[in-house]
Coordinates of C-alpha atoms and ligand atoms in Angstrom, one line a residue:
X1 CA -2.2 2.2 -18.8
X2 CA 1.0 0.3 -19.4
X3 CA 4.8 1.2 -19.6
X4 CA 6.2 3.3 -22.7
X5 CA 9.6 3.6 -24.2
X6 CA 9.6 7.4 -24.3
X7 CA 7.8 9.0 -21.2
X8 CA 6.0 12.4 -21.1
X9 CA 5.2 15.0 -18.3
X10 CA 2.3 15.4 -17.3
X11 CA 0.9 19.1 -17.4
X12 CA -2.0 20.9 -17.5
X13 CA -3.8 17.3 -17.9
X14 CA -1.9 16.5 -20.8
X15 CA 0.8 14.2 -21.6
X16 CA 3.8 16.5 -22.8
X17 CA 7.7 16.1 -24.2
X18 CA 9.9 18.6 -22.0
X19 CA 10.2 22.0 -23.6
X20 CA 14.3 21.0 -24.5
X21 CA 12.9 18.0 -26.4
X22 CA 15.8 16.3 -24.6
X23 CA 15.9 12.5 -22.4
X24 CA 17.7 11.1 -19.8
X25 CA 18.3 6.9 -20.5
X26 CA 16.2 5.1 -17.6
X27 CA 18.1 1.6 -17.0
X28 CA 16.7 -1.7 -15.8
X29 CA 19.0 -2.6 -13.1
X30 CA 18.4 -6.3 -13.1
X31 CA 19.7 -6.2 -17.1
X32 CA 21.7 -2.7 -16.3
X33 CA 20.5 -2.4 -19.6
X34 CA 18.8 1.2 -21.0
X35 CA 15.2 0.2 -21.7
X36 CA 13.4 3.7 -21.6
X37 CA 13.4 7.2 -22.1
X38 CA 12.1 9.9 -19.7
X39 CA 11.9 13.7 -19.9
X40 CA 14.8 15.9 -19.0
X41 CA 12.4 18.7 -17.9
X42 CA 14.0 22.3 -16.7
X43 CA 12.5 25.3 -15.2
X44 CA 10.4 26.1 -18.2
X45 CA 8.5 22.8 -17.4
X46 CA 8.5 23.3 -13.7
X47 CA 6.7 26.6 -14.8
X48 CA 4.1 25.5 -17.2
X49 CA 3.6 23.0 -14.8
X50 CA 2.9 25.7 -12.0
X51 CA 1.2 27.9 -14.0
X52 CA -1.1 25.4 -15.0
X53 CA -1.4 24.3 -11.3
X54 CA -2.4 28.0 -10.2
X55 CA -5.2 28.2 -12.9
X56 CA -6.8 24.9 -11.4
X57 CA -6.6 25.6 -8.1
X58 CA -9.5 28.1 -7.3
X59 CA -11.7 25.9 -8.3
X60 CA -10.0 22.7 -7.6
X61 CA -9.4 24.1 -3.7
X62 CA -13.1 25.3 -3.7
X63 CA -14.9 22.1 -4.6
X64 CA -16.7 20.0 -2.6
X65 CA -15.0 17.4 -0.6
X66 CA -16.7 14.6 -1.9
X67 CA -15.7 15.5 -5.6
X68 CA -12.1 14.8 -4.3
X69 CA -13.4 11.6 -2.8
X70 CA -15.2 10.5 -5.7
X71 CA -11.6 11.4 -7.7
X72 CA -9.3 10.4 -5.5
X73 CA -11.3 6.8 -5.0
X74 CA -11.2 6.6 -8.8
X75 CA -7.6 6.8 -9.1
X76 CA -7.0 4.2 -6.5
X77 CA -9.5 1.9 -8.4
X78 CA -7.7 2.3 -11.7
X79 CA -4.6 1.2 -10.0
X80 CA -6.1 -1.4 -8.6
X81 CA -7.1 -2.9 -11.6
X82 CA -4.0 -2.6 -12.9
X83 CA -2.5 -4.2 -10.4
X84 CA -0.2 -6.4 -12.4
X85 CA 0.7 -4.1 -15.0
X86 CA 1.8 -1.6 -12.2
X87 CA 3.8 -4.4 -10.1
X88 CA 5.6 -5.4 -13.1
X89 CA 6.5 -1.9 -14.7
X90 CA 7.5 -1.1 -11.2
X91 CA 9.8 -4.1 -10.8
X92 CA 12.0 -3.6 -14.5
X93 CA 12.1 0.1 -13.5
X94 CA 13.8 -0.4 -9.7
X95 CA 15.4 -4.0 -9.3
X96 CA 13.1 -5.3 -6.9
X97 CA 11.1 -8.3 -6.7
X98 CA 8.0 -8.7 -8.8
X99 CA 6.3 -10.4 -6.1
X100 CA 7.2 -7.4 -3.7
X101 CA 5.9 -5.0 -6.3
X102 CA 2.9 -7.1 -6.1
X103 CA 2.5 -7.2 -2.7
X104 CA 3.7 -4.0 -1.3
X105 CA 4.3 -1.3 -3.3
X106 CA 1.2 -1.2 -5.3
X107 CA -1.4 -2.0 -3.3
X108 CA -0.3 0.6 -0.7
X109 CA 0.0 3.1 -3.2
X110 CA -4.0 2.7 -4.3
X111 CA -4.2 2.6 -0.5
X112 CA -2.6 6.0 -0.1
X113 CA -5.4 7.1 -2.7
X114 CA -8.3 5.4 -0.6
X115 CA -7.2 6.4 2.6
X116 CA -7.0 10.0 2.2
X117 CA -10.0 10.2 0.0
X118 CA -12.0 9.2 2.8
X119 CA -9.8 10.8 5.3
X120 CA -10.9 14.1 3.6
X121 CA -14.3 13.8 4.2
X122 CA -14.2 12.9 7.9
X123 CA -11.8 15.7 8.4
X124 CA -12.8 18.5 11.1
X125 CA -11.1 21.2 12.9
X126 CA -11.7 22.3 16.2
X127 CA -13.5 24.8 18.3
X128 CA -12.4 27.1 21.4
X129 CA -15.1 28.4 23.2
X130 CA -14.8 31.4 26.1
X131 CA -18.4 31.0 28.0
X132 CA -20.8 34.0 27.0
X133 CA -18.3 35.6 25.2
X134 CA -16.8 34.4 22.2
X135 CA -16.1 31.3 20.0
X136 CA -13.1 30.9 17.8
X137 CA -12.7 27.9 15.1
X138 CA -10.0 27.1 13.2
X139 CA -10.4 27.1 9.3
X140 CA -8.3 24.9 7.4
X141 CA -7.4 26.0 4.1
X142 CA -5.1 24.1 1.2
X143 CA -2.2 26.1 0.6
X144 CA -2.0 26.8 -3.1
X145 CA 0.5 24.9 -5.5
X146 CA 3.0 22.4 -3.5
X147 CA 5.8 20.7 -4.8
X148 CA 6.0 17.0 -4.1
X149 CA 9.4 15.2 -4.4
X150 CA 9.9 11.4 -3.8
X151 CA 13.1 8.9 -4.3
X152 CA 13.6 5.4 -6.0
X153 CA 13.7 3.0 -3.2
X154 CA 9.8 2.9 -3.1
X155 CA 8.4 4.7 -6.0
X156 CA 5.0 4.6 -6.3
X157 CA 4.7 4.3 -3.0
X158 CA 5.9 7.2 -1.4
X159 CA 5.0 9.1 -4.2
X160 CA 1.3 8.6 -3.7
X161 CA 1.8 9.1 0.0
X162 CA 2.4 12.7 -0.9
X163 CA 0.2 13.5 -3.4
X164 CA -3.0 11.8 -2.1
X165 CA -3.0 14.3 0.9
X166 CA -1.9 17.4 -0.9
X167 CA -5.1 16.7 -3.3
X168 CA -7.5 16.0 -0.7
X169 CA -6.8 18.6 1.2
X170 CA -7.7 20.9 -2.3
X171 CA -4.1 22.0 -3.0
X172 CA -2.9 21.2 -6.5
X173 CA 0.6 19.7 -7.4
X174 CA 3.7 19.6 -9.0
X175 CA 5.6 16.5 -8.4
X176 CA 8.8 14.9 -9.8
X177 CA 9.5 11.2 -9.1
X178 CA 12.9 9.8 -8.7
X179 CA 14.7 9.7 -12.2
X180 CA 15.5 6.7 -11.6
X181 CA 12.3 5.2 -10.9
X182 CA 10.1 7.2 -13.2
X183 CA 7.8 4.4 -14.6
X184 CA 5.1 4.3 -12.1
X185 CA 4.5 7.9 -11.6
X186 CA 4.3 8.1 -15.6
X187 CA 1.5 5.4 -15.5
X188 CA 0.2 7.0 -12.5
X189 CA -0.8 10.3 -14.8
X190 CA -2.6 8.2 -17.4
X191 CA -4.4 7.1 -14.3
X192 CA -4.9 10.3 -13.6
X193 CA -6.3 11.2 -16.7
X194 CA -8.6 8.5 -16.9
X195 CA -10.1 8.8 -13.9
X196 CA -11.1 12.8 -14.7
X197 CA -8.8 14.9 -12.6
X198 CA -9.2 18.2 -13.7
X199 CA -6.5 19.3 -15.8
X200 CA -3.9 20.8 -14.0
X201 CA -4.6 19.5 -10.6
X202 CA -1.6 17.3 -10.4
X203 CA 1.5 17.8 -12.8
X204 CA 4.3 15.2 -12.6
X205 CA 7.2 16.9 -14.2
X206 CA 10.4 14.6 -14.6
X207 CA 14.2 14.9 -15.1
X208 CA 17.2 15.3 -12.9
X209 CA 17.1 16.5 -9.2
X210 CA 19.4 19.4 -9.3
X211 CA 17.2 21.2 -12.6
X212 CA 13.6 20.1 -12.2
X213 CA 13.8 19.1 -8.6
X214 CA 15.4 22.3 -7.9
X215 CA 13.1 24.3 -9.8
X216 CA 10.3 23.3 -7.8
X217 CA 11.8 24.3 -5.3
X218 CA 13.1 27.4 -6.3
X219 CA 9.4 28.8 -7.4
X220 CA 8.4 31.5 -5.3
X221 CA 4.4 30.0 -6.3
X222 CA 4.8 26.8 -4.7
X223 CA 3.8 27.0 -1.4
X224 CA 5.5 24.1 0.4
X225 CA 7.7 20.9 -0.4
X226 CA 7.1 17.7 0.8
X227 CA 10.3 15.9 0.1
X228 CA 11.6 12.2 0.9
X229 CA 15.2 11.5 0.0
X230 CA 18.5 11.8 1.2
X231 CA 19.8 14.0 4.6
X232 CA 22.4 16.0 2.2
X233 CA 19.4 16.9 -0.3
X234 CA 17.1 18.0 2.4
X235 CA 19.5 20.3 3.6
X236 CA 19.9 22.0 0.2
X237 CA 16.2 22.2 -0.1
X238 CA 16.1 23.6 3.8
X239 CA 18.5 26.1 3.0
X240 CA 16.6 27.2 -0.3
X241 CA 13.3 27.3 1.3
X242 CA 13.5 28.4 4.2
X243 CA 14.1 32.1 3.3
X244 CA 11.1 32.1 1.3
X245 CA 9.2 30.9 4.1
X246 CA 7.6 27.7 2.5
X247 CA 6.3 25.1 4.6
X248 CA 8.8 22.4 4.5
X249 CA 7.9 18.4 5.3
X250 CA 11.4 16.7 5.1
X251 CA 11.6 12.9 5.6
X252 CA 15.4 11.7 5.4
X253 CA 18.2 9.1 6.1
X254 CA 18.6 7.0 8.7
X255 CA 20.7 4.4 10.6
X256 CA 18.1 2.2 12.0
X257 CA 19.1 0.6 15.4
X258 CA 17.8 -2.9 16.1
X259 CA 17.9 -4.2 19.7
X260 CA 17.7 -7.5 20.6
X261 CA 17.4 -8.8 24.7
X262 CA 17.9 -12.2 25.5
X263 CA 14.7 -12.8 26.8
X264 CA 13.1 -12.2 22.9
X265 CA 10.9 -14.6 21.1
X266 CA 13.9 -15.8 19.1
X267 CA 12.5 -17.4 16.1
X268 CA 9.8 -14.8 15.4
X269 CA 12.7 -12.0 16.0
X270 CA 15.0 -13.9 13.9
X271 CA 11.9 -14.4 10.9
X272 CA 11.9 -10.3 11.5
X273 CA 15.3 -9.5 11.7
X274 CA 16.1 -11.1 8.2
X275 CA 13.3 -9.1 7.1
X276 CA 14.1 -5.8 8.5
X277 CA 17.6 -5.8 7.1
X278 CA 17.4 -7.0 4.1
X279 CA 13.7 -6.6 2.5
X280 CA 13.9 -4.7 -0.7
X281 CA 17.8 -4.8 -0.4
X282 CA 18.1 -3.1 2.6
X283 CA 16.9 0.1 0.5
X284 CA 14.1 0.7 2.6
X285 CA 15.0 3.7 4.8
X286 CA 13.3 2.1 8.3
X287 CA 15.6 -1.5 7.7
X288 CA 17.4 -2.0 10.6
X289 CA 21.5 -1.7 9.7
X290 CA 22.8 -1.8 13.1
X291 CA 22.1 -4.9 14.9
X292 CA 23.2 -4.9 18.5
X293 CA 22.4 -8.0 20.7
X294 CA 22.7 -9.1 24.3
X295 CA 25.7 -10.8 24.9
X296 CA 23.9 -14.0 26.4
X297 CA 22.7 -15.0 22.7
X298 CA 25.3 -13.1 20.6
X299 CA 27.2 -16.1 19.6
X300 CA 23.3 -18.1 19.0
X301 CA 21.8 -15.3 17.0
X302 CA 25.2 -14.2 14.6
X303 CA 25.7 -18.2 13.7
X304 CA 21.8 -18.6 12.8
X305 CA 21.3 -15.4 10.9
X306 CA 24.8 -15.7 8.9
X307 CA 23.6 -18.8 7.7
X308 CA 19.8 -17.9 7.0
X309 CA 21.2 -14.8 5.0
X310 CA 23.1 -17.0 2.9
X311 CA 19.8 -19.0 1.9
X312 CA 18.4 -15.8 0.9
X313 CA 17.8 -16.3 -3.0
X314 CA 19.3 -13.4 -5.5
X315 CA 18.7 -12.6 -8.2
X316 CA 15.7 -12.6 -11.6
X317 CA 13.0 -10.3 -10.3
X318 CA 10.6 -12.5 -11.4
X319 CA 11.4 -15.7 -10.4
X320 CA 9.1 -16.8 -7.7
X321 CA 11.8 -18.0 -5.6
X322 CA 13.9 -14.8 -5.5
X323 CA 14.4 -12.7 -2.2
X324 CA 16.6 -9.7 -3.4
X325 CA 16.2 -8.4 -7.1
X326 CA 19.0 -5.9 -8.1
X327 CA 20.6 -2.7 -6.6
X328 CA 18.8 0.1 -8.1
X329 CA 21.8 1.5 -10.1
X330 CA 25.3 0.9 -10.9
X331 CA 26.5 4.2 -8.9
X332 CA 24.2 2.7 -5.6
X333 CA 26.0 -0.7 -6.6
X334 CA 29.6 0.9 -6.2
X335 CA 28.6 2.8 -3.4
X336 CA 27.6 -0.4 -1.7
X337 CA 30.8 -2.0 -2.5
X338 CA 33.0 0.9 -1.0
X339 CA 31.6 1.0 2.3
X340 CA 32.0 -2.7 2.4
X341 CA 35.6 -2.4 1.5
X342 CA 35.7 0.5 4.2
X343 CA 34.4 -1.7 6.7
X344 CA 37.4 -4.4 6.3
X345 CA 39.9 -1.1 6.3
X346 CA 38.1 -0.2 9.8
X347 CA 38.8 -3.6 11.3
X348 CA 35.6 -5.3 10.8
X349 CA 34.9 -8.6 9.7
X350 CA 32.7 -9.6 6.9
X351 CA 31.1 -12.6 8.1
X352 CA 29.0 -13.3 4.7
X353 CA 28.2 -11.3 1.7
X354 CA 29.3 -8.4 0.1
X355 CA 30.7 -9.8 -3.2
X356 CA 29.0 -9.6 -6.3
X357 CA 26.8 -12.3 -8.0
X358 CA 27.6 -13.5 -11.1
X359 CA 24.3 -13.6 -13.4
X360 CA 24.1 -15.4 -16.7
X361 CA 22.0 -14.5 -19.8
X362 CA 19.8 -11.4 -19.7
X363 CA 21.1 -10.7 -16.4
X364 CA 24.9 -10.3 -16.7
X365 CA 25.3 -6.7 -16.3
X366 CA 22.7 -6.8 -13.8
X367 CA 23.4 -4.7 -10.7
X368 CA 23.3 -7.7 -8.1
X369 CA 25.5 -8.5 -4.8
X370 CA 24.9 -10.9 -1.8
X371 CA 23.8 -9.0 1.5
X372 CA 26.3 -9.0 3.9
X373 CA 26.4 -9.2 7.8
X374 CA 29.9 -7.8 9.7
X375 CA 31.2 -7.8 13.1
X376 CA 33.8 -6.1 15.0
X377 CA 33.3 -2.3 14.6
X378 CA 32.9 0.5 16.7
X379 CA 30.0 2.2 17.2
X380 CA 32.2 5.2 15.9
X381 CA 33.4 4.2 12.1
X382 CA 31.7 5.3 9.5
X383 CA 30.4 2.0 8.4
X384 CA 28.2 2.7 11.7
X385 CA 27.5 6.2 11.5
X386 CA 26.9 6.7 7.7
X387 CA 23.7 5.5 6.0
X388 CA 24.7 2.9 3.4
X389 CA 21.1 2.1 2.0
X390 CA 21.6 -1.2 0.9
X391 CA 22.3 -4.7 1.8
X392 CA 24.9 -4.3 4.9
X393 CA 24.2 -4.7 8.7
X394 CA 26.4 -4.6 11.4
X395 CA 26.1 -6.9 14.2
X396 CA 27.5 -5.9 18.0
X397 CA 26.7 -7.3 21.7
X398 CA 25.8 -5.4 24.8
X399 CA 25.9 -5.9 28.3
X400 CA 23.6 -3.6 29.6
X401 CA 20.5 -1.6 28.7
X402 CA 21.8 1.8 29.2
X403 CA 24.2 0.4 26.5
X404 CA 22.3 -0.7 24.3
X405 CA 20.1 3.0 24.2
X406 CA 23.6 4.7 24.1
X407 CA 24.5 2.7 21.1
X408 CA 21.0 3.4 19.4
X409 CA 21.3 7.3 19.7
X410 CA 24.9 7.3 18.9
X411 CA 24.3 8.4 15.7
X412 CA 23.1 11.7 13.6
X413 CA 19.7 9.7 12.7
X414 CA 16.7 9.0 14.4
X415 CA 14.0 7.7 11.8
X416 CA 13.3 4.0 13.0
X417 CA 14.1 1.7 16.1
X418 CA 13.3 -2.1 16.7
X419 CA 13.5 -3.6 19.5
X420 CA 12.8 -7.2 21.1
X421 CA 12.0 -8.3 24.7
X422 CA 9.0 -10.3 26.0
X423 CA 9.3 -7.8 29.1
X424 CA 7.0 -5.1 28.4
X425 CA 8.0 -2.7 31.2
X426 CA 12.0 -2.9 29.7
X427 CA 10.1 -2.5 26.4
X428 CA 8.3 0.8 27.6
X429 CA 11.7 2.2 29.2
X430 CA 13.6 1.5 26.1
X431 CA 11.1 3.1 23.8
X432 CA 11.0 6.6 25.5
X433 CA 14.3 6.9 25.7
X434 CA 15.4 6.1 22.1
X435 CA 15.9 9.2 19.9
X436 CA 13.6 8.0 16.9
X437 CA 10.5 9.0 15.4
X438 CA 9.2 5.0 15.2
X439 CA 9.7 2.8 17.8
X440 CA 8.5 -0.8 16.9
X441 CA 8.4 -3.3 19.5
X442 CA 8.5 -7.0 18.5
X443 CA 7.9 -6.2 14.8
X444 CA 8.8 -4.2 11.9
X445 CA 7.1 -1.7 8.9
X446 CA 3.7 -2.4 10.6
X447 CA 2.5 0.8 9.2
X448 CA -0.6 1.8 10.4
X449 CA -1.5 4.6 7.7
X450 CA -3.1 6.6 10.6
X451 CA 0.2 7.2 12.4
X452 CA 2.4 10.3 12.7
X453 CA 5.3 9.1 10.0
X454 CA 9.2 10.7 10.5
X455 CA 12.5 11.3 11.5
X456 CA 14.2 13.0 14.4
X457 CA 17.6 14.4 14.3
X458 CA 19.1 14.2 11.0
X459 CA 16.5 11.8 9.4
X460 CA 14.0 14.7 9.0
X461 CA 11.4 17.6 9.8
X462 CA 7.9 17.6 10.2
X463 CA 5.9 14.0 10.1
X464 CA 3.3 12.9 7.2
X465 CA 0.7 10.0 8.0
X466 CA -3.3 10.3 8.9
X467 CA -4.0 13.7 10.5
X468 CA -0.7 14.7 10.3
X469 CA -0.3 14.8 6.2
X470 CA -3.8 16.7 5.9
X471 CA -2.8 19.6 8.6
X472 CA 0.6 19.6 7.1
X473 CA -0.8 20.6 3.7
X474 CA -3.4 23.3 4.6
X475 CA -3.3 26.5 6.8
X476 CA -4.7 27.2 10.0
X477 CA -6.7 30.1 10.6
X478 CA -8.3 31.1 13.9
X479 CA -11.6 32.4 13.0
X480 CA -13.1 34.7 16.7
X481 CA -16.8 35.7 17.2
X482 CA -17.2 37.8 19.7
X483 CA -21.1 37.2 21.3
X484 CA -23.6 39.8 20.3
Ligands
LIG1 P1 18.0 11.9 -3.2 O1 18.0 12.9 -2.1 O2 19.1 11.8 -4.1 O3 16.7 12.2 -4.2 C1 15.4 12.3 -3.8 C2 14.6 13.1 -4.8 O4 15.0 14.4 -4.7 C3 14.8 12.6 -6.2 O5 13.5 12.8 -6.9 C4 15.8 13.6 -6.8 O6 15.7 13.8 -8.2 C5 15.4 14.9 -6.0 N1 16.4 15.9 -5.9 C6 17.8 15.7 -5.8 N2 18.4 16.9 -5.7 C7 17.4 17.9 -5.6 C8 17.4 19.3 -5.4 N3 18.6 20.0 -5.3 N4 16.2 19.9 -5.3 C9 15.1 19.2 -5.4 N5 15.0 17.9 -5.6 C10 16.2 17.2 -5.7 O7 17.6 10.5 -2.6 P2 17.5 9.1 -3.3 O8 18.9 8.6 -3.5 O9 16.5 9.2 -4.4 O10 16.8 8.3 -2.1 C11 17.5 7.6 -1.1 C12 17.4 8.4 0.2 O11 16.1 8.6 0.5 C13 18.0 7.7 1.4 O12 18.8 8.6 2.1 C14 16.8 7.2 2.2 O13 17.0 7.1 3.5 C15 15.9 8.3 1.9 N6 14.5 7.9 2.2 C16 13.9 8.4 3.3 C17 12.6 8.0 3.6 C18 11.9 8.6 4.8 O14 10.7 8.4 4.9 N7 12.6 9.2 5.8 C19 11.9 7.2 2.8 C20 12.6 6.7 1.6 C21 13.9 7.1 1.4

């Protein structure tokens, strides 16, 4: 079940080299070290993969539900067990905390597994009934082969949030993982395997976005594409599906607002706050980057959380003490850097953070840098309107609601919103009228796997979650009986 040095698609139920015979490195980040080797698959593995995915699904598709339970409950049992050898693979492969691995990312991916293999067996559709005359039904049918395609930030994860509902829903799959978080999804097909998936019911093909990713998308088999990544990729895959008429599910960027009223709990929002901007290195794409507060506790709540984000720990994933593990790569590291060093050329004020941390031993060419908090921009600069995707927030008073909502929307996103009051009728009002698909009030990432998940605006199309995923990945058909 464990981590390998040379990794293998997975295709037609068997673990596979791509057809080139070529690799891509896959680097540690924390050591920025190459430590394994995964496939650098093309379209002639994309179409094995699919071909292989067409010949399983007749009978895959027409099998009963609670085969795909019993599967599907078997996989999440596998990973379950392996709970440690998943955290830590998943940890070397992305940067982030072992004990975050351990207690997030792993056990919600066996709980993507779970959830949707019962989900499929409670699933109905409904009726629409014209008295004396006729009865329609709607019959909900998988699609066919869909392409599933997931990013680094949360690899396992969100690549088990797509391909548990495709499955259990009887379509089969051809996904490709981040290829720079490949790991998991590589243990994830011995899982697979074990647990008796029929061959060619999932295929995880890896390699490079622009040839495999591409590829799947470019198939004129593959039915739909569930994609999570960036706003600029999802507009490429828009523009190439669309055409062809596949169902398209696209969850993107975002530039999470985070509004603060005076009259919040302020230690519990404060606990929060440090979370929601800087868990998993800000890489998570509902953390909250643009922090605006009422002007009453501005002063109060900059002073407190500049100093508790410079008692966050950095550094050896592993260590139990550690709060932030490394950037995921050196490019994401750079990228980081630049908008910081934009932010300083658009007038703003770094009030902590932002400079690299120098590691020692194993760790020196680690991919590591303090989070950083800034003040003093407009709501118009880039540093506030672009998503950075890492360990920078901007902080910003307001005087008045309608100000704060104006500064919330003012951007091309509209993925996640936070806000804190004790008064729940300001709460309500605020909630309606911020442009974002989740609204949390008085928390953050409480994610109830029965909820309607995505962006508006710019951060996406479509929404995954509960109900949502399984209509998402089958077809409606209205079914009429006219009475005798
Ligand atoms: P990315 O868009 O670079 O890559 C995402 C995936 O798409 C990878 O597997 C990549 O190989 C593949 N890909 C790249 N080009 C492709 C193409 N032309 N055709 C098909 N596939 C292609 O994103 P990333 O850097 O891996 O992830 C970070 C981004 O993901 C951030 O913008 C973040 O906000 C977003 N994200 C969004 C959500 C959400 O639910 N809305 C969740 C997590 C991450």
């Amino acid at each position: 079940m464990g981590p390998d040095k040379y990794l293998k698609n997975y295709i037609d139920g068997a673990l596979v080299p791509a057809v080139s015979g070529d690799y891509l490195d896959n680097v540690n980040p924390a050591t920025g070290k190459v430590y394994s080797y995964l496939p650098d698959s093309d379209n002639r593995d994309v179409e094995r993969a699919v071909e292989a995915a067409e010949r399983a699904f007749p009978e895959w598709s027409g099998s009963d539900v609670r085969k795909r339970f019993r599967i599907l409950t078997r996989i999440a049992d596998i990973i379950e067990q392996n709970l440690d050898v998943f955290a830590r693979a998943e940890s070397v492969d992305s940067g982030k905390p072992y004990s975050m691995a351990r207690s997030v990312d792993i056990p919600r991916s066996q709980a993507n597994f779970r959830f949707f293999a019962t989900a499929i067996i409670h699933y109905a559709s409904e009726s629409h009934h014209v008295a004396g005359e006729t009865i329609n039904f709607t019959l909900r049918q998988p699609l066919g082969v869909v392409g599933c395609i997931s990013p680094w930030n949360l690899p396992l994860y969100l690549f088990s949030w797509k391909i548990a509902p495709a499955l259990a829903a009887g379509n089969c799959v051809v996904a490709k993982p981040s290829e720079l978080t490949p790991m998991t999804a590589y243990m994830l097909s011995k899982a697979c395997i074990e647990a008796g998936l029929p061959k060619g019911v999932l295929n995880i093909v890896h390699g490079l976005g622009g040839k495999a990713g591409q590829a799947i998308v470019d198939s004129p088999k593959v039915k739909a594409i569930s994609f999570t990544g960036g706003t600029n990729t999802g507009k490429k895959i828009a523009a190439t599906a669309a055409p062809a008429f596949k169902k398209l599910s696209l969850e993107l960027g975002g530039k999470n607002p985070n509004i603060i009223f005076a009259d919040c709990n302020f230690d519990q929002m404060m606990v929060e706050t440090l979370r929601s901007s800087f868990s998993n290195n800000g890489q998570i794409c509902l953390c909250g980057s643009r922090i605006y507060i009422e002007r009453p506790i501005y002063e109060k709540f900059r002073d407190e959380f500049v100093k508790r984000t410079q008692f966050l720990k950095i550094g050896d994933p592993f260590a139990s003490v550690t709060d932030l593990g490394a950037l995921v790569s050196k490019a994401h590291l750079d990228k980081v850097r630049s908008y910081i060093s934009l932010a300083e050329v658009e007038g703003g004020t770094v009030l902590c953070g932002g400079t690299e941390v120098e590691m020692q031993g194993e760790y020196e060419q680690g991919f590591f840098i303090r989070p950083a908090v800034i003040e003093g921009l407009p709501i118009s600069c880039r540093t506030n309107q672009e998503e950075i995707f890492g360990p920078v927030v901007t902080i910003a008073p307001f005087d008045t609601e309608e100000e704060a909502i104006a500064m919330a929307n003012g951007t091309q996103y509209g993925l996640a919103a936070t806000v804190w009051t004790r008064e729940i009728s300001k709460a309500n009002r605020v909630a309606e009228k911020l442009q974002s698909g989740i609204v949390w009030i008085n928390c953050w990432m409480e994610r109830d796997l029965r909820t309607p998940f995505g962006g508006m605006k710019s951060s996406g199309m479509g929404r995954e979650g509960g109900l949502e995923a399984l209509r998402f990945f089958t077809e409606p058909k209205n079914v009429c009986i006219k009475y005798g």
